[in-house]
Amino acid sequence: MNNPILVNNLRCIPDFPIKGINFRDVTTLFSNAECMQIIIDELYEKYKDKGITKVVGIESRGFVIGAALAARLGAGMVLCRKKGKLPAETIEENYSKEYGTDTLEIHKDAINSNDIVLLHDDLLATGGTMKAAYNLCQKFQPRNTYISFIIEIKDKELHGRDLLPKEVEVSTLLSM
């Protein structure tokens, strides 16, 4: 955890999207080939023996690592998108987030009860988006579910991990 190469290449933008927020911009990790390889290698090592059949990437930064990791694991890739972005019939979950409310959707035929699912997103802060994605995936009744992030913000006011189910294994590569 906290690989110094990842930490040194992570861009932080103060007061974005609102004053007082120190935004962790993972796009600098994505644009660096060495960082991408480190992220994929570390996540692959963590999940290679878990029997993952589907990686669910959370819109939109979760798609980047999710797709690369799914390919490496030999698993399928599922897009978890905001309402109205997927073309076929969907199942949805409404949730509250830091700046309002939103809805996540997954195609109705994307996951089945035989799947072992890995939910992936770039960052855990308040946990609202991942909690909604987890709840959405549970509607498909997969055999097992794991959750991963690149970064976890360990702010005493956020408590993002506390919002996620205790029985689910949650992993992060960077803790800040």
Tab-separated table of C-alpha atoms in Angstrom:
chain	number	residue	atom	x	y	z
A	1	MET	CA	0.000	0.000	0.000
A	2	ASN	CA	1.034	3.618	-0.645
A	3	ASN	CA	3.515	2.791	-3.363
A	4	PRO	CA	5.781	5.892	-3.495
A	5	ILE	CA	5.726	5.982	-7.304
A	6	LEU	CA	1.922	6.253	-7.250
A	7	VAL	CA	1.948	8.830	-4.462
A	8	ASN	CA	4.554	10.962	-6.263
A	9	ASN	CA	2.579	10.897	-9.524
A	10	LEU	CA	-0.848	11.670	-8.059
A	11	ARG	CA	-2.017	15.202	-8.792
A	12	CYS	CA	-3.903	17.025	-6.042
A	13	ILE	CA	-6.014	20.037	-6.957
A	14	PRO	CA	-7.009	22.311	-4.061
A	15	ASP	CA	-10.519	23.763	-3.859
A	16	PHE	CA	-12.000	21.524	-6.568
A	17	PRO	CA	-14.883	21.048	-7.218
A	18	ILE	CA	-15.668	23.360	-4.284
A	19	LYS	CA	-13.601	25.343	-1.784
A	20	GLY	CA	-12.101	23.164	0.916
A	21	ILE	CA	-11.897	19.966	-1.162
A	22	ASN	CA	-8.422	18.684	-2.092
A	23	PHE	CA	-9.286	16.704	-5.236
A	24	ARG	CA	-7.134	13.627	-5.945
A	25	ASP	CA	-6.799	13.475	-9.731
A	26	VAL	CA	-5.977	9.924	-10.814
A	27	THR	CA	-5.682	10.922	-14.478
A	28	THR	CA	-1.985	11.591	-13.867
A	29	LEU	CA	-1.648	7.948	-12.781
A	30	PHE	CA	-3.532	6.789	-15.877
A	31	SER	CA	-1.312	8.789	-18.225
A	32	ASN	CA	1.875	7.313	-16.742
A	33	ALA	CA	2.633	3.831	-18.107
A	34	GLU	CA	4.655	2.815	-15.039
A	35	CYS	CA	1.841	3.858	-12.686
A	36	MET	CA	-0.742	1.998	-14.758
A	37	GLN	CA	1.378	-1.136	-14.644
A	38	ILE	CA	1.833	-0.846	-10.872
A	39	ILE	CA	-1.908	-0.393	-10.298
A	40	ILE	CA	-2.863	-3.332	-12.522
A	41	ASP	CA	-0.118	-5.578	-11.106
A	42	GLU	CA	-1.070	-4.844	-7.485
A	43	LEU	CA	-4.785	-5.356	-8.083
A	44	TYR	CA	-4.160	-8.502	-10.125
A	45	GLU	CA	-2.068	-10.005	-7.315
A	46	LYS	CA	-4.838	-9.179	-4.844
A	47	TYR	CA	-7.667	-10.719	-6.891
A	48	LYS	CA	-6.096	-13.395	-9.133
A	49	ASP	CA	-7.200	-16.278	-6.881
A	50	LYS	CA	-10.672	-14.976	-5.960
A	51	GLY	CA	-12.488	-16.433	-8.980
A	52	ILE	CA	-13.647	-13.038	-10.255
A	53	THR	CA	-15.960	-13.445	-13.267
A	54	LYS	CA	-17.085	-9.814	-13.654
A	55	VAL	CA	-15.391	-6.512	-12.883
A	56	VAL	CA	-17.883	-3.679	-12.461
A	57	GLY	CA	-16.312	-0.298	-13.228
A	58	ILE	CA	-18.018	2.725	-11.689
A	59	GLU	CA	-18.499	5.719	-14.011
A	60	SER	CA	-16.214	6.979	-15.255
A	61	ARG	CA	-12.715	6.644	-13.832
A	62	GLY	CA	-13.556	3.133	-12.627
A	63	PHE	CA	-13.839	2.086	-16.273
A	64	VAL	CA	-10.142	2.648	-16.945
A	65	ILE	CA	-8.625	0.277	-14.401
A	66	GLY	CA	-11.714	-1.936	-14.348
A	67	ALA	CA	-11.362	-2.829	-18.023
A	68	ALA	CA	-7.615	-3.445	-17.838
A	69	LEU	CA	-8.002	-5.560	-14.694
A	70	ALA	CA	-10.903	-7.550	-16.170
A	71	ALA	CA	-8.774	-8.414	-19.196
A	72	ARG	CA	-5.869	-9.473	-16.990
A	73	LEU	CA	-8.149	-11.589	-14.753
A	74	GLY	CA	-9.910	-13.181	-17.715
A	75	ALA	CA	-13.199	-11.709	-16.474
A	76	GLY	CA	-15.984	-9.781	-18.132
A	77	MET	CA	-16.329	-6.015	-17.783
A	78	VAL	CA	-19.598	-4.421	-16.659
A	79	LEU	CA	-20.283	-0.687	-16.850
A	80	CYS	CA	-22.049	0.925	-13.910
A	81	ARG	CA	-23.260	4.219	-15.370
A	82	LYS	CA	-25.327	7.226	-14.486
A	83	LYS	CA	-28.986	7.100	-15.489
A	84	GLY	CA	-29.756	7.259	-19.198
A	85	LYS	CA	-26.283	6.321	-20.490
A	86	LEU	CA	-26.848	2.617	-21.189
A	87	PRO	CA	-28.817	1.619	-24.322
A	88	ALA	CA	-30.514	-1.628	-23.237
A	89	GLU	CA	-32.866	-2.450	-20.357
A	90	THR	CA	-31.308	-1.632	-16.970
A	91	ILE	CA	-31.679	-2.103	-13.244
A	92	GLU	CA	-31.113	1.073	-11.216
A	93	GLU	CA	-30.264	2.336	-7.755
A	94	ASN	CA	-30.872	5.881	-6.463
A	95	TYR	CA	-28.498	7.407	-3.916
A	96	SER	CA	-27.421	10.598	-2.189
A	97	LYS	CA	-23.934	11.994	-2.724
A	98	GLU	CA	-21.864	14.915	-1.495
A	99	TYR	CA	-23.408	17.378	-3.931
A	100	GLY	CA	-26.970	16.083	-4.427
A	101	THR	CA	-28.677	12.872	-5.588
A	102	ASP	CA	-28.057	10.561	-8.530
A	103	THR	CA	-28.959	7.189	-10.051
A	104	LEU	CA	-26.680	4.354	-11.166
A	105	GLU	CA	-27.653	1.725	-13.719
A	106	ILE	CA	-26.348	-1.617	-14.967
A	107	HIS	CA	-27.706	-3.568	-17.921
A	108	LYS	CA	-30.282	-6.085	-16.760
A	109	ASP	CA	-28.365	-8.995	-18.340
A	110	ALA	CA	-24.846	-7.985	-17.228
A	111	ILE	CA	-24.512	-10.060	-14.034
A	112	ASN	CA	-26.016	-13.365	-12.921
A	113	SER	CA	-26.201	-15.405	-9.731
A	114	ASN	CA	-23.143	-17.482	-10.687
A	115	ASP	CA	-20.885	-14.435	-10.949
A	116	ILE	CA	-18.192	-13.363	-8.519
A	117	VAL	CA	-18.074	-9.596	-8.803
A	118	LEU	CA	-15.320	-7.073	-8.177
A	119	LEU	CA	-16.629	-3.508	-7.917
A	120	HIS	CA	-13.918	-0.969	-8.776
A	121	ASP	CA	-13.727	2.817	-8.540
A	122	ASP	CA	-10.925	5.329	-8.312
A	123	LEU	CA	-11.611	6.843	-4.905
A	124	LEU	CA	-13.383	6.164	-1.610
A	125	ALA	CA	-14.403	9.359	0.190
A	126	THR	CA	-17.968	9.434	1.567
A	127	GLY	CA	-18.770	5.969	0.187
A	128	GLY	CA	-22.174	6.906	-1.241
A	129	THR	CA	-21.481	6.012	-4.851
A	130	MET	CA	-19.910	2.645	-4.017
A	131	LYS	CA	-22.673	1.810	-1.543
A	132	ALA	CA	-25.211	2.441	-4.329
A	133	ALA	CA	-23.156	0.352	-6.789
A	134	TYR	CA	-22.929	-2.454	-4.228
A	135	ASN	CA	-26.694	-2.332	-3.582
A	136	LEU	CA	-27.315	-2.368	-7.321
A	137	CYS	CA	-25.080	-5.405	-7.840
A	138	GLN	CA	-26.780	-7.254	-4.986
A	139	LYS	CA	-30.041	-7.093	-6.951
A	140	PHE	CA	-28.405	-9.613	-9.317
A	141	GLN	CA	-27.599	-11.935	-6.353
A	142	PRO	CA	-23.988	-12.750	-7.306
A	143	ARG	CA	-22.176	-15.567	-5.465
A	144	ASN	CA	-19.699	-13.115	-3.931
A	145	THR	CA	-18.687	-9.466	-4.151
A	146	TYR	CA	-15.410	-7.628	-3.553
A	147	ILE	CA	-14.727	-3.878	-3.608
A	148	SER	CA	-11.538	-2.087	-4.636
A	149	PHE	CA	-10.325	1.490	-4.943
A	150	ILE	CA	-7.106	3.129	-5.988
A	151	ILE	CA	-7.344	5.733	-3.187
A	152	GLU	CA	-9.086	5.922	0.173
A	153	ILE	CA	-9.417	9.334	1.800
A	154	LYS	CA	-9.003	8.791	5.546
A	155	ASP	CA	-10.684	11.985	6.720
A	156	LYS	CA	-12.294	11.860	10.175
A	157	GLU	CA	-15.411	13.522	8.757
A	158	LEU	CA	-15.927	11.258	5.717
A	159	HIS	CA	-16.148	7.707	7.125
A	160	GLY	CA	-16.580	6.252	3.630
A	161	ARG	CA	-15.561	2.719	4.580
A	162	ASP	CA	-18.140	2.706	7.385
A	163	LEU	CA	-20.928	2.981	4.796
A	164	LEU	CA	-19.830	-0.229	3.055
A	165	PRO	CA	-20.970	-3.652	4.290
A	166	LYS	CA	-18.659	-5.099	6.947
A	167	GLU	CA	-18.837	-8.594	5.413
A	168	VAL	CA	-17.401	-7.405	2.083
A	169	GLU	CA	-13.639	-7.343	1.538
A	170	VAL	CA	-12.627	-3.762	0.631
A	171	SER	CA	-9.129	-2.954	-0.590
A	172	THR	CA	-7.310	0.241	-1.506
A	173	LEU	CA	-3.870	0.856	-2.973
A	174	LEU	CA	-3.340	4.329	-1.488
A	175	SER	CA	-4.547	5.702	1.817
A	176	MET	CA	-4.451	9.456	2.381
